[in-house]
């Protein structure tokens, strides 16, 4: 009982802190301690205590403005925008990208570094991330410890609680305590998560009422995966591998997958699988070449793209049957780099979506494009820090 | 902001009420108002106010016992077990079953009524439910308004907010405001939900730490479906049709489904689909006959059962890839009435479960058997009433 009780007390305390921070954020420079007490029906003493904590941690500050109404003049409060900046980072095989992101999910400034064949070395990647962050902070003249934290999206299976990369096939990492490599060098907390999960968080936050809706991101490109954001929260499952649909079975008698099983979804729609098929016909090195052949009227190319779109429509149906989302965001190179595929998939969907689900969700493309992982990673670190409860150390 | 704020205040108030009720429940007859104030660090006045509300609503009462420690003697509090009883009901095509269920999910007493071909008529079903409930309450000598509420599990697509059956293929109902048919006649709130969803809630609550785990129920029989219970809460999706995997696509070139699409999961594993296949060989009227033929060494029968088990294993893999649960409960007539199928499915799973998921979940059979829908429905109504916040009217 003791633990549960403590948990509940902490929960209420944090809820109150976040509530007051949100009130100030939304009524920037137009609200006083007394106004907050009135709005929240909390005691003036409690509001005063929480406001002081927020000021001490640098999240808000008092303004020069005073209330102009009757009675004693009161000092207005405002968010210290500089203190509500987070750093979002995206790591993939080829490039490391970092950005300073504000509370509203806008990129303030950004920088990137090519991986130069060193993506396999976690220490090198970490030191490049550190360089990028220092460079961004210097450029903005913000002291490092003023940032809320660093969010990093990485392809693979991630344990966000320990900051560990359990396995990343793309980076060829296994059991790397990557967050601590950066935390050891920078005075900032690091939150690590799977790239698609933070991407989904970023994309979902683009839409209004994102904390009341269920958004599923489906990505098709070098890999295939999905992620559910359930009312503003990433759905992780028991081991943070929910949504790893690349090895869901779409045909138990189907083609053999690299994992050794038959009929895995990824054997039908990833770049590699399309290229393997194309090479049955003639040597092809890039997916783009298949698209070009299709545009030139070559049947084999059309057949490959057409089947991939069929399986993407199947994937959407299966994701809809399990998650029943309000919105699906279809993304990844196969969709984003080839403008015709989105409409092909949409047309195929009518063959596979079960009638009671039709009209229950919107299908759209990425709105944040290549910024989405960094924006989502920054959102995540902000979300996590607020959940841990202020003060931010 | 106003709405959000009010929402948060209400939330905290309800949390406190539930917290105090739980404390009393767990320290039955051994705890006083002062003890609760000490444990929760809430003011004695707030605790007193909440305790009095709980007493007024009949959920707890004062005992004769007094604290024996030093200082002023204090009255101890206890849960009024009779006030924490709910009624759980299961409706299907053939039978209506009702039970009085206590706070711990135990059935106190039960009764049932055959549907006698009247399952298609919501009014008749409602009046039979009302008769059953009156009969149960009379038998236990509990006044109706002492129950927390009535939970009902029904096959089909249900809107639990409005108590409406959107569509039930099994009962042949469409847009029936079923909850109100009962609420009009009985002084109790009615919570309606999909039978598999409440079954999942019931089954998951059997296991320890159910409010920290993710449990997926997969049911195979006359239909096929799944339901996720995420840390004690039913995952509903946007329209309460999450988990309706009967029309997920397991083979885009597969057999035509009654819904008009190709390769729906249900075309491979429901009773009807097995019978249709069997009838290619010889007239067969019951799934049991296929099992008997298999036991007699007939190859066609083995092939039918074997393929069904393959597709169930595929289904488990696909559910695991999306939901990443800690536990899967495999249920439904195909599993429960035929003891060999569970082990066949388990053996097949090694062909389909992707390696990173192996060992991440337990697979088990139903623990509550035919009681699970009623126990789950009773749990749901209790959960909902607590969430709406005490007082319970």
XYZ file of C-alpha atoms in Angstrom:
786
model
C 0.000 0.000 0.000
C 2.810 2.373 0.963
C 4.325 2.314 -2.509
C 1.004 2.703 -4.206
C 0.122 5.564 -1.913
C 3.411 7.329 -2.468
C 2.957 6.802 -6.169
C -0.480 8.402 -6.068
C 0.697 11.370 -4.017
C 3.599 11.949 -6.365
C 1.239 11.634 -9.280
C -1.076 14.324 -7.955
C 1.831 16.597 -7.154
C 3.215 16.245 -10.661
C -0.195 16.708 -12.220
C -0.524 19.999 -10.336
C 2.905 21.173 -11.422
C 2.255 20.368 -15.052
C -1.194 21.923 -14.849
C 0.186 25.203 -13.562
C 2.993 25.201 -16.112
C 0.454 24.672 -18.873
C -1.776 27.430 -17.553
C 1.132 29.857 -17.576
C 2.214 28.720 -21.021
C -1.238 29.295 -22.442
C -1.776 32.626 -20.669
C 1.783 33.873 -21.099
C 2.353 37.257 -19.384
C -1.365 37.577 -18.641
C -1.657 35.563 -15.462
C -0.709 35.994 -11.822
C -0.402 33.599 -8.894
C -3.797 34.765 -7.635
C -5.390 34.111 -11.042
C -3.999 30.590 -11.015
C -5.329 29.926 -7.517
C -8.726 31.139 -8.664
C -8.653 29.016 -11.814
C -7.444 25.841 -10.161
C -9.266 26.281 -6.831
C -5.968 25.383 -5.218
C -4.926 27.264 -2.093
C -2.840 30.413 -2.728
C -0.120 28.826 -0.572
C 0.043 25.695 -2.744
C 0.070 27.740 -5.945
C 2.800 29.960 -4.519
C 4.917 26.952 -3.617
C 4.596 25.368 -7.060
C 5.184 28.673 -8.880
C 8.322 29.250 -6.848
C 9.591 25.787 -7.739
C 8.973 26.520 -11.408
C 10.842 29.833 -11.110
C 13.756 28.212 -9.272
C 14.102 25.619 -12.005
C 14.073 28.366 -14.594
C 10.973 27.192 -16.441
C 9.015 30.359 -15.802
C 9.830 33.856 -14.602
C 8.113 36.918 -13.253
C 7.480 39.724 -15.728
C 7.542 43.455 -15.224
C 3.884 43.610 -16.070
C 1.344 44.124 -13.343
C -2.366 43.430 -13.332
C -4.312 46.548 -14.122
C -7.550 45.540 -12.410
C -8.813 46.727 -9.064
C -7.129 45.719 -5.823
C -3.517 45.023 -5.070
C -1.292 44.836 -8.140
C 0.029 41.363 -8.888
C 3.116 40.258 -10.766
C 2.429 38.422 -13.996
C 4.157 35.179 -14.917
C 5.621 34.033 -18.198
C 7.260 30.953 -19.614
C 10.970 31.253 -20.121
C 11.029 30.042 -23.690
C 14.753 29.394 -23.562
C 14.217 26.947 -20.738
C 11.646 25.027 -22.691
C 13.937 24.103 -25.524
C 14.870 20.489 -26.126
C 17.365 18.888 -28.458
C 16.159 16.303 -30.958
C 18.575 13.917 -32.652
C 18.139 11.370 -35.423
C 20.730 8.680 -36.001
C 20.791 6.444 -39.021
C 23.377 4.556 -41.003
C 24.318 7.532 -43.148
C 23.871 10.691 -41.167
C 23.406 12.181 -37.717
C 21.018 15.122 -37.511
C 20.415 17.339 -34.512
C 18.100 20.270 -33.899
C 17.015 22.639 -31.178
C 13.242 22.332 -30.888
C 10.910 24.601 -28.958
C 7.899 23.701 -26.849
C 5.602 24.013 -29.846
C 7.640 21.536 -31.879
C 9.329 24.126 -34.098
C 12.918 23.613 -35.156
C 14.928 26.692 -34.077
C 18.213 25.650 -35.587
C 19.756 22.450 -36.861
C 22.968 20.778 -37.914
C 24.065 17.435 -39.293
C 27.111 15.270 -39.795
C 27.698 12.459 -42.271
C 28.319 9.094 -40.651
C 31.332 8.387 -42.921
C 31.202 4.624 -42.371
C 31.544 5.073 -38.629
C 27.874 4.457 -37.788
C 28.861 1.015 -36.518
C 30.864 2.551 -33.675
C 28.624 3.845 -30.868
C 31.430 5.887 -29.278
C 32.077 7.756 -32.527
C 28.379 8.380 -33.064
C 28.065 9.632 -29.481
C 30.982 12.023 -29.829
C 29.570 13.371 -33.099
C 26.210 13.950 -31.443
C 27.986 15.785 -28.610
C 29.863 17.964 -31.117
C 26.650 18.786 -32.967
C 24.848 19.721 -29.761
C 27.692 21.945 -28.556
C 27.776 23.611 -31.953
C 24.003 24.240 -31.884
C 24.057 25.568 -28.318
C 27.003 27.868 -29.059
C 25.283 29.147 -32.166
C 22.176 30.035 -30.176
C 24.233 31.282 -27.218
C 22.272 29.048 -24.857
C 24.062 27.355 -21.984
C 23.802 23.589 -22.269
C 22.181 23.112 -18.883
C 19.331 25.393 -19.964
C 17.987 22.725 -22.307
C 15.318 20.373 -21.030
C 17.148 17.365 -22.379
C 18.200 15.414 -25.432
C 15.861 13.058 -27.272
C 17.371 10.597 -29.724
C 15.638 8.418 -32.289
C 17.559 5.322 -33.371
C 16.542 2.444 -35.654
C 16.269 -0.784 -33.667
C 14.945 -2.216 -30.441
C 15.503 0.280 -27.669
C 14.985 0.162 -23.927
C 14.034 3.764 -23.172
C 14.185 3.162 -19.398
C 17.871 2.259 -19.453
C 18.858 4.220 -22.556
C 20.085 1.010 -24.094
C 20.081 -0.046 -27.739
C 19.166 -3.728 -27.406
C 19.737 -4.403 -31.075
C 20.029 -2.260 -34.163
C 20.379 -4.251 -37.373
C 20.925 -1.062 -39.359
C 23.745 0.239 -37.139
C 24.978 -3.256 -36.221
C 24.815 -2.441 -32.498
C 23.915 -4.858 -29.742
C 23.352 -4.103 -26.052
C 24.878 -0.635 -26.189
C 24.189 1.671 -23.240
C 24.194 4.552 -25.630
C 22.413 7.220 -23.573
C 25.090 7.114 -20.906
C 27.852 7.710 -23.477
C 26.308 11.147 -23.969
C 25.137 11.763 -20.425
C 28.701 11.202 -19.225
C 29.854 14.144 -21.313
C 26.936 16.586 -21.276
C 25.002 17.979 -18.300
C 21.689 16.900 -19.786
C 19.364 13.928 -19.489
C 19.168 11.774 -22.609
C 16.046 9.915 -23.688
C 16.554 7.239 -26.306
C 13.847 5.574 -28.333
C 13.099 3.748 -31.533
C 13.118 6.126 -34.508
C 9.671 5.138 -35.780
C 8.111 5.554 -32.348
C 9.421 9.099 -31.940
C 8.544 9.845 -35.544
C 4.960 8.794 -34.819
C 4.954 11.039 -31.761
C 6.223 13.959 -33.837
C 3.787 13.423 -36.699
C 0.793 12.904 -34.423
C 1.532 16.134 -32.584
C 1.196 18.015 -35.866
C -2.547 17.368 -35.845
C -5.079 19.107 -33.637
C -6.380 17.239 -30.576
C -3.488 14.806 -30.806
C -3.876 13.977 -27.138
C -7.404 12.743 -27.747
C -6.741 10.642 -30.826
C -5.060 7.400 -31.774
C -2.529 7.785 -34.558
C -0.683 4.943 -36.247
C 2.373 5.608 -38.346
C 3.190 3.004 -40.998
C 6.596 3.282 -42.614
C 7.774 1.453 -45.721
C 11.259 1.784 -47.121
C 14.494 0.005 -46.231
C 12.420 -1.599 -43.465
C 8.772 -1.741 -42.564
C 7.288 -0.879 -39.212
C 4.481 0.849 -37.402
C 3.939 2.781 -34.207
C 0.812 3.717 -32.295
C 0.529 7.016 -30.459
C -2.419 6.629 -28.111
C -3.732 10.008 -26.966
C -0.319 11.638 -27.008
C 1.568 8.676 -25.560
C 3.703 6.197 -27.476
C 2.226 2.716 -27.082
C 5.239 0.540 -26.328
C 3.883 -2.851 -25.368
C 5.719 -4.910 -22.789
C 9.194 -4.569 -24.312
C 8.937 -1.463 -26.490
C 8.631 -3.603 -29.616
C 4.928 -3.097 -30.258
C 4.345 -2.273 -33.918
C 7.311 -4.266 -35.267
C 5.157 -5.607 -38.074
C 7.987 -6.390 -40.483
C 7.792 -9.991 -39.347
C 4.060 -10.254 -39.064
C 2.864 -13.056 -41.322
C 0.906 -12.063 -44.412
C 1.090 -15.464 -46.052
C 2.066 -18.593 -44.119
C 2.982 -20.342 -47.383
C 4.790 -17.277 -48.695
C 8.388 -16.441 -49.477
C 11.166 -17.220 -47.052
C 12.329 -14.236 -45.026
C 15.887 -13.525 -43.893
C 14.639 -14.371 -40.368
C 13.988 -17.937 -41.526
C 10.198 -17.775 -41.361
C 7.795 -17.829 -44.282
C 5.612 -15.008 -45.515
C 6.831 -12.138 -43.331
C 5.471 -8.790 -44.433
C 8.946 -7.407 -45.028
C 9.649 -10.006 -47.724
C 6.959 -8.294 -49.820
C 7.535 -4.585 -49.468
C 10.982 -3.494 -48.354
C 13.434 -1.949 -50.802
C 15.619 -5.038 -50.712
C 12.753 -7.390 -51.529
C 11.672 -5.216 -54.457
C 15.228 -5.181 -55.789
C 15.560 -8.954 -55.418
C 12.442 -9.406 -57.515
C 13.545 -6.869 -60.093
C 16.838 -8.664 -60.495
C 14.931 -11.722 -61.686
C 14.340 -9.641 -64.802
C 17.479 -7.571 -65.171
C 20.204 -6.011 -63.031
C 18.668 -3.208 -60.979
C 20.458 -1.413 -58.143
C 18.014 1.231 -56.921
C 14.296 1.160 -56.232
C 14.128 4.372 -58.235
C 15.084 2.340 -61.325
C 12.020 0.128 -60.861
C 9.829 3.219 -60.766
C 11.471 4.556 -63.888
C 10.879 1.261 -65.664
C 7.228 1.389 -64.568
C 6.887 4.906 -65.966
C 8.410 3.577 -69.202
C 5.587 1.058 -69.360
C 7.558 -2.057 -68.420
C 5.141 -4.648 -67.081
C 7.532 -6.390 -64.686
C 8.173 -3.083 -62.921
C 4.477 -2.322 -62.674
C 3.868 -5.783 -61.234
C 6.475 -5.270 -58.537
C 5.207 -1.849 -57.498
C 1.599 -2.945 -57.752
C 2.139 -5.914 -55.468
C 4.022 -3.791 -52.947
C 1.081 -1.370 -52.880
C -1.299 -4.308 -52.404
C 0.681 -5.479 -49.385
C 0.830 -1.962 -47.983
C -2.981 -1.804 -48.258
C -3.136 -5.190 -46.491
C -0.827 -3.830 -43.803
C -3.061 -0.828 -43.293
C -6.085 -3.100 -42.983
C -4.326 -5.272 -40.421
C -3.128 -2.290 -38.416
C -6.654 -0.868 -38.479
C -8.158 -4.184 -37.291
C -5.838 -4.323 -34.299
C -5.398 -0.680 -33.275
C -8.618 0.918 -34.622
C -6.936 4.326 -34.990
C -8.412 7.708 -35.949
C -5.498 8.450 -38.227
C -2.904 6.563 -40.227
C 0.205 8.324 -41.436
C 1.881 6.524 -44.290
C 5.549 7.339 -44.606
C 8.988 5.973 -45.524
C 11.013 6.262 -48.711
C 8.738 4.077 -50.775
C 5.897 6.527 -50.181
C 7.696 9.842 -49.792
C 10.065 9.557 -52.737
C 7.509 8.249 -55.191
C 4.489 10.423 -55.428
C 2.268 7.908 -57.218
C 2.512 5.178 -54.569
C 0.366 6.949 -51.994
C -2.588 7.098 -54.374
C -2.005 3.519 -55.554
C -2.168 2.338 -51.952
C -5.268 4.383 -51.284
C -6.970 2.833 -54.328
C -6.011 -0.680 -53.196
C -7.409 -0.091 -49.746
C -10.993 -0.486 -50.875
C -10.190 -4.153 -51.618
C -9.032 -4.845 -48.094
C -10.582 -2.552 -45.503
C -13.425 -4.290 -43.708
C -16.626 -2.296 -44.038
C -17.153 -1.391 -40.334
C -13.724 0.255 -40.385
C -14.300 2.300 -43.514
C -14.598 5.967 -42.639
C -13.201 5.411 -39.145
C -9.756 6.801 -39.962
C -7.958 9.360 -42.082
C -5.025 8.305 -44.201
C -2.401 10.950 -44.721
C 1.222 11.447 -45.631
C 3.952 12.763 -43.396
C 3.537 16.444 -42.551
C 6.916 16.999 -40.937
C 8.964 15.114 -43.501
C 12.576 14.578 -42.565
C 12.186 16.700 -39.431
C 9.720 14.338 -37.800
C 12.174 12.090 -35.930
C 13.971 15.060 -34.390
C 10.763 16.886 -33.496
C 9.309 13.690 -32.036
C 12.493 12.971 -30.066
C 12.413 16.495 -28.625
C 8.708 16.084 -27.765
C 9.507 12.817 -26.044
C 12.207 14.237 -23.820
C 9.944 17.104 -22.819
C 7.105 14.682 -22.113
C 9.328 12.402 -20.069
C 10.786 15.206 -18.008
C 7.361 16.584 -17.217
C 6.217 13.108 -16.254
C 9.185 12.533 -13.991
C 7.859 15.631 -12.358
C 9.298 19.015 -12.044
C 11.592 20.357 -10.744
C 13.886 19.403 -13.567
C 16.647 18.425 -11.103
C -8.425 25.856 -20.563
C -11.500 25.844 -18.352
C -12.554 22.377 -19.475
C -9.124 20.943 -19.136
C -8.798 22.463 -15.705
C -12.135 21.167 -14.513
C -11.197 17.795 -15.925
C -7.965 17.785 -13.936
C -9.654 18.843 -10.712
C -12.299 16.164 -11.086
C -9.574 13.682 -11.854
C -7.703 14.452 -8.654
C -10.887 14.322 -6.600
C -11.790 10.921 -8.004
C -8.268 9.642 -7.553
C -8.471 10.598 -3.885
C -11.829 8.919 -3.432
C -10.658 5.709 -5.058
C -7.412 5.848 -3.115
C -9.226 6.071 0.203
C -11.683 3.343 -0.756
C -8.782 1.085 -1.672
C -6.974 1.838 1.567
C -10.058 0.884 3.557
C -10.602 -2.218 1.477
C -7.042 -3.393 2.057
C -7.025 -2.514 5.769
C -10.584 -3.613 6.456
C -11.658 -2.913 10.077
C -8.122 -1.916 11.007
C -8.058 1.700 9.894
C -9.475 4.988 11.119
C -9.944 8.397 9.524
C -6.848 9.626 11.343
C -4.789 6.694 10.047
C -5.868 7.504 6.488
C -4.941 11.163 6.913
C -1.531 10.077 8.167
C -1.023 7.620 5.308
C -2.166 9.930 2.567
C -0.821 13.171 4.011
C -4.222 14.648 3.178
C -5.800 17.035 5.654
C -8.055 15.394 8.290
C -10.876 17.613 6.987
C -10.499 16.324 3.405
C -10.299 12.735 4.571
C -13.360 13.220 6.753
C -15.282 14.671 3.836
C -14.416 11.824 1.499
C -15.051 9.144 4.144
C -18.459 10.626 4.858
C -19.298 10.563 1.161
C -18.292 6.906 1.021
C -20.458 6.137 4.062
C -23.412 8.041 2.625
C -23.202 6.076 -0.589
C -23.070 2.861 1.408
C -19.687 1.725 0.150
C -18.094 1.693 3.592
C -19.356 1.821 7.143
C -18.094 2.458 10.654
C -17.392 -0.585 12.779
C -17.846 -1.060 16.503
C -14.133 -1.512 16.836
C -12.026 1.232 18.300
C -8.322 1.806 18.075
C -6.548 0.466 21.137
C -3.497 2.732 20.968
C -2.811 5.753 23.059
C -4.807 8.937 22.734
C -8.414 9.430 21.818
C -10.166 6.287 20.620
C -11.045 6.329 16.923
C -13.753 4.494 15.031
C -12.516 1.960 12.539
C -13.833 1.733 9.004
C -14.760 -1.254 6.893
C -15.934 -1.977 3.405
C -19.564 -2.905 3.144
C -19.097 -5.992 1.018
C -22.773 -6.027 0.032
C -22.353 -2.613 -1.515
C -19.446 -3.735 -3.591
C -21.341 -6.382 -5.484
C -21.929 -6.020 -9.184
C -24.037 -7.997 -11.613
C -22.379 -9.563 -14.634
C -24.409 -10.710 -17.624
C -23.498 -12.621 -20.770
C -25.780 -12.613 -23.771
C -25.347 -14.898 -26.738
C -27.573 -16.452 -29.359
C -28.486 -19.437 -27.181
C -28.480 -18.379 -23.581
C -28.505 -15.466 -21.167
C -26.406 -15.902 -18.049
C -26.287 -13.600 -15.056
C -24.282 -13.659 -11.831
C -23.683 -11.617 -8.714
C -19.949 -10.957 -8.543
C -18.019 -9.554 -5.604
C -15.188 -7.042 -5.571
C -12.607 -9.809 -5.851
C -14.223 -11.229 -8.986
C -15.857 -14.205 -7.293
C -19.277 -15.368 -8.437
C -21.623 -15.366 -5.412
C -24.648 -16.779 -7.168
C -25.785 -17.235 -10.740
C -28.746 -18.037 -12.943
C -29.416 -18.491 -16.640
C -32.201 -18.609 -19.158
C -32.294 -20.237 -22.586
C -32.846 -17.811 -25.431
C -35.524 -20.016 -27.048
C -35.171 -18.415 -30.464
C -35.929 -14.994 -29.069
C -32.344 -13.715 -29.043
C -33.187 -11.608 -32.086
C -35.582 -9.492 -30.062
C -33.762 -6.988 -27.821
C -36.872 -6.273 -25.729
C -37.327 -9.954 -24.890
C -33.642 -10.342 -24.063
C -33.812 -7.244 -21.843
C -36.849 -8.472 -19.970
C -35.221 -11.866 -19.408
C -32.102 -10.173 -18.058
C -34.293 -8.129 -15.720
C -36.073 -11.290 -14.511
C -32.753 -13.031 -13.901
C -31.372 -10.079 -11.961
C -34.488 -9.791 -9.785
C -34.329 -13.510 -9.126
C -30.661 -13.308 -8.109
C -31.175 -10.276 -5.875
C -34.199 -11.871 -4.181
C -32.268 -15.065 -3.616
C -29.481 -13.145 -1.912
C -31.910 -10.844 -0.111
C -30.044 -7.795 -1.436
C -32.009 -4.743 -2.448
C -31.428 -3.924 -6.089
C -30.131 -0.421 -5.485
C -27.385 -1.871 -3.281
C -25.589 -3.233 -6.335
C -22.911 -1.133 -7.964
C -24.352 -1.734 -11.395
C -24.913 -4.192 -14.205
C -22.213 -5.105 -16.712
C -23.270 -6.888 -19.886
C -21.108 -8.586 -22.489
C -22.661 -8.912 -25.941
C -21.182 -10.198 -29.219
C -20.885 -7.371 -31.739
C -19.796 -3.785 -32.100
C -20.832 -1.880 -29.015
C -20.701 1.775 -28.042
C -20.115 1.565 -24.303
C -20.618 5.326 -23.873
C -24.193 5.232 -25.130
C -24.998 1.633 -24.198
C -25.807 0.973 -27.816
C -25.337 -2.209 -29.827
C -24.176 -0.798 -33.160
C -24.303 -4.157 -34.848
C -24.429 -7.746 -33.661
C -24.291 -10.269 -36.483
C -24.861 -13.112 -34.030
C -28.000 -11.587 -32.465
C -29.056 -9.831 -35.694
C -29.345 -6.487 -33.882
C -28.553 -3.093 -35.364
C -28.433 0.275 -33.581
C -30.208 -0.945 -30.459
C -30.011 1.281 -27.374
C -29.984 -1.823 -25.268
C -28.650 -0.451 -21.964
C -31.574 1.916 -21.631
C -34.081 -0.946 -22.044
C -32.770 -2.248 -18.730
C -32.036 1.069 -17.060
C -35.655 2.074 -17.642
C -36.803 -0.850 -15.506
C -34.098 -1.251 -12.872
C -32.610 1.368 -10.513
C -29.070 0.519 -11.611
C -26.578 1.826 -14.139
C -25.885 -0.549 -17.022
C -22.529 -0.808 -18.773
C -22.552 -2.603 -22.090
C -19.516 -3.865 -23.952
C -18.304 -6.355 -26.496
C -18.196 -9.860 -25.025
C -14.575 -10.530 -25.952
C -13.411 -7.251 -24.469
C -15.024 -7.938 -21.096
C -13.844 -11.534 -21.258
C -10.287 -10.263 -21.706
C -10.772 -7.966 -18.720
C -12.040 -10.867 -16.621
C -9.280 -13.251 -17.663
C -6.507 -10.700 -17.240
C -7.687 -9.906 -13.718
C -7.156 -13.550 -12.775
C -3.403 -13.056 -13.006
C -1.242 -11.236 -10.476
C -0.147 -7.689 -11.295
C -2.787 -7.450 -14.004
C -2.728 -3.677 -13.749
C 0.937 -3.638 -14.728
C 0.761 -6.045 -17.647
C -0.560 -6.172 -21.179
C -2.806 -9.134 -21.834
C -4.236 -10.103 -25.207
C -7.107 -12.536 -25.456
C -7.435 -14.410 -28.753
C -10.666 -16.296 -29.276
C -11.380 -18.862 -31.983
C -14.716 -20.556 -32.408
C -17.860 -19.464 -34.187
C -15.983 -16.201 -34.766
C -12.436 -15.007 -34.308
C -11.390 -11.945 -32.399
C -8.919 -10.474 -29.963
C -8.863 -7.916 -27.194
C -6.035 -6.106 -25.449
C -6.206 -5.241 -21.767
C -3.497 -2.658 -21.189
C -2.580 -2.422 -17.522
C -6.085 -3.183 -16.324
C -7.888 -1.121 -18.958
C -9.604 -2.408 -22.070
C -7.916 -0.947 -25.148
C -10.807 0.156 -27.334
C -9.298 2.110 -30.175
C -11.217 5.014 -31.638
C -14.539 3.184 -32.091
C -14.301 0.264 -29.666
C -13.506 -2.111 -32.536
C -9.801 -2.575 -31.859
C -8.900 -6.254 -31.994
C -11.553 -7.225 -34.560
C -9.028 -9.368 -36.393
C -11.524 -11.672 -38.090
C -11.169 -9.554 -41.215
C -7.460 -8.920 -40.999
C -5.841 -10.216 -44.167
C -3.645 -13.284 -43.848
C -3.396 -13.922 -47.579
C -4.311 -11.271 -50.155
C -4.756 -14.004 -52.791
C -6.663 -16.252 -50.408
C -10.217 -17.516 -50.195
C -13.160 -15.192 -50.558
C -14.739 -14.163 -47.275
C -18.439 -13.553 -46.648
C -17.511 -9.864 -46.381
C -16.469 -9.920 -50.043
C -12.743 -9.516 -49.463
C -10.047 -12.105 -50.046
C -7.995 -13.910 -47.447
C -9.648 -12.702 -44.247
C -8.434 -14.582 -41.198
C -11.915 -15.816 -40.404
C -12.137 -17.707 -43.691
C -9.385 -19.987 -42.342
C -10.273 -20.735 -38.752
C -13.894 -20.245 -37.759
C -16.191 -23.230 -37.190
C -18.139 -22.448 -40.351
C -15.031 -22.334 -42.525
C -13.820 -25.667 -41.149
C -17.208 -27.232 -41.828
C -17.287 -25.856 -45.374
C -13.948 -27.497 -46.076
C -14.968 -30.751 -44.422
C -18.055 -30.890 -46.597
C -15.814 -31.029 -49.665
C -15.054 -34.549 -48.446
C -18.272 -35.742 -46.864
C -21.334 -34.344 -45.058
C -20.227 -33.031 -41.677
C -22.443 -30.979 -39.372
C -20.346 -30.352 -36.280
C -16.726 -29.359 -35.778
C -16.572 -32.179 -33.227
C -17.055 -34.631 -36.104
C -13.899 -33.333 -37.783
C -11.964 -33.921 -34.576
C -13.364 -37.420 -34.304
C -12.357 -38.158 -37.887
C -8.868 -36.854 -37.086
C -8.642 -39.130 -34.068
C -9.699 -41.998 -36.359
C -6.692 -41.234 -38.531
C -8.498 -39.619 -41.468
C -6.059 -37.413 -43.339
C -8.554 -34.814 -44.611
C -9.624 -34.109 -41.032
C -6.042 -33.769 -39.851
C -5.316 -31.389 -42.723
C -8.234 -29.155 -41.765
C -7.340 -29.019 -38.068
C -3.661 -28.671 -38.824
C -4.206 -25.690 -41.097
C -6.492 -24.027 -38.577
C -3.773 -24.410 -35.940
C -1.240 -22.939 -38.381
C -3.418 -19.878 -38.888
C -3.982 -19.526 -35.157
C -0.198 -19.538 -34.687
C 0.046 -16.899 -37.435
C -2.624 -14.889 -35.640
C -0.695 -15.056 -32.388
C 2.448 -13.888 -34.180
C 0.596 -10.973 -35.733
C -1.024 -9.971 -32.462
C 2.367 -10.155 -30.759
C 3.991 -7.980 -33.452
C 1.387 -5.262 -33.017
C 0.561 -5.322 -29.290
C 3.774 -6.815 -27.798
C 1.877 -8.244 -24.799
C 3.181 -9.995 -21.678
C 0.472 -12.609 -21.880
C -1.740 -14.200 -24.511
C -4.843 -16.089 -23.474
C -6.067 -18.451 -26.153
C -9.737 -19.259 -25.822
C -12.934 -20.018 -27.729
C -14.640 -23.319 -28.513
C -11.991 -24.509 -30.956
C -9.426 -24.385 -28.147
C -11.497 -25.091 -25.065
C -13.527 -28.007 -26.371
C -10.647 -29.801 -28.031
C -7.787 -30.412 -25.683
C -5.209 -31.232 -28.358
C -5.514 -27.963 -30.285
C -3.796 -25.820 -27.675
C -0.638 -27.906 -27.863
C -0.805 -28.078 -31.671
C -0.935 -24.291 -31.807
C 1.908 -23.984 -29.336
C 4.025 -26.331 -31.470
C 3.237 -24.346 -34.633
C 4.205 -21.089 -33.007
C 7.906 -21.795 -33.306
C 7.482 -21.548 -37.098
C 6.021 -18.060 -36.922
C 7.120 -16.100 -33.871
C 9.894 -13.676 -34.747
C 12.936 -14.316 -32.592
C 13.008 -10.977 -30.674
C 9.480 -11.747 -29.458
C 10.213 -15.284 -28.288
C 10.130 -15.427 -24.514
C 8.435 -12.034 -24.248
C 4.995 -13.470 -23.496
C 3.238 -16.360 -21.807
C 0.627 -18.311 -23.696
C -2.126 -19.765 -21.572
C -5.656 -21.059 -21.726
C -8.697 -19.489 -20.138
C -8.649 -19.691 -16.344
C -12.206 -18.559 -15.718
C -13.836 -20.669 -18.412
C -17.475 -19.897 -19.061
C -17.578 -17.464 -16.127
C -15.112 -15.059 -17.708
C -17.568 -12.824 -19.596
C -19.752 -12.310 -16.528
C -16.797 -11.728 -14.208
C -15.270 -9.325 -16.718
C -18.570 -7.485 -17.200
C -18.923 -7.087 -13.426
C -15.315 -5.849 -13.207
C -16.025 -3.347 -15.955
C -19.054 -1.841 -14.278
C -17.129 -1.502 -11.018
C -14.198 0.068 -12.853
C -16.443 2.489 -14.716
C -18.333 3.552 -11.642
C -15.135 4.217 -9.744
C -13.829 6.183 -12.693
C -16.969 8.257 -12.989
C -16.120 9.076 -9.432
C -17.912 8.302 -6.281
C -20.483 8.970 -4.958
C -22.306 6.245 -6.772
C -25.379 8.432 -7.111
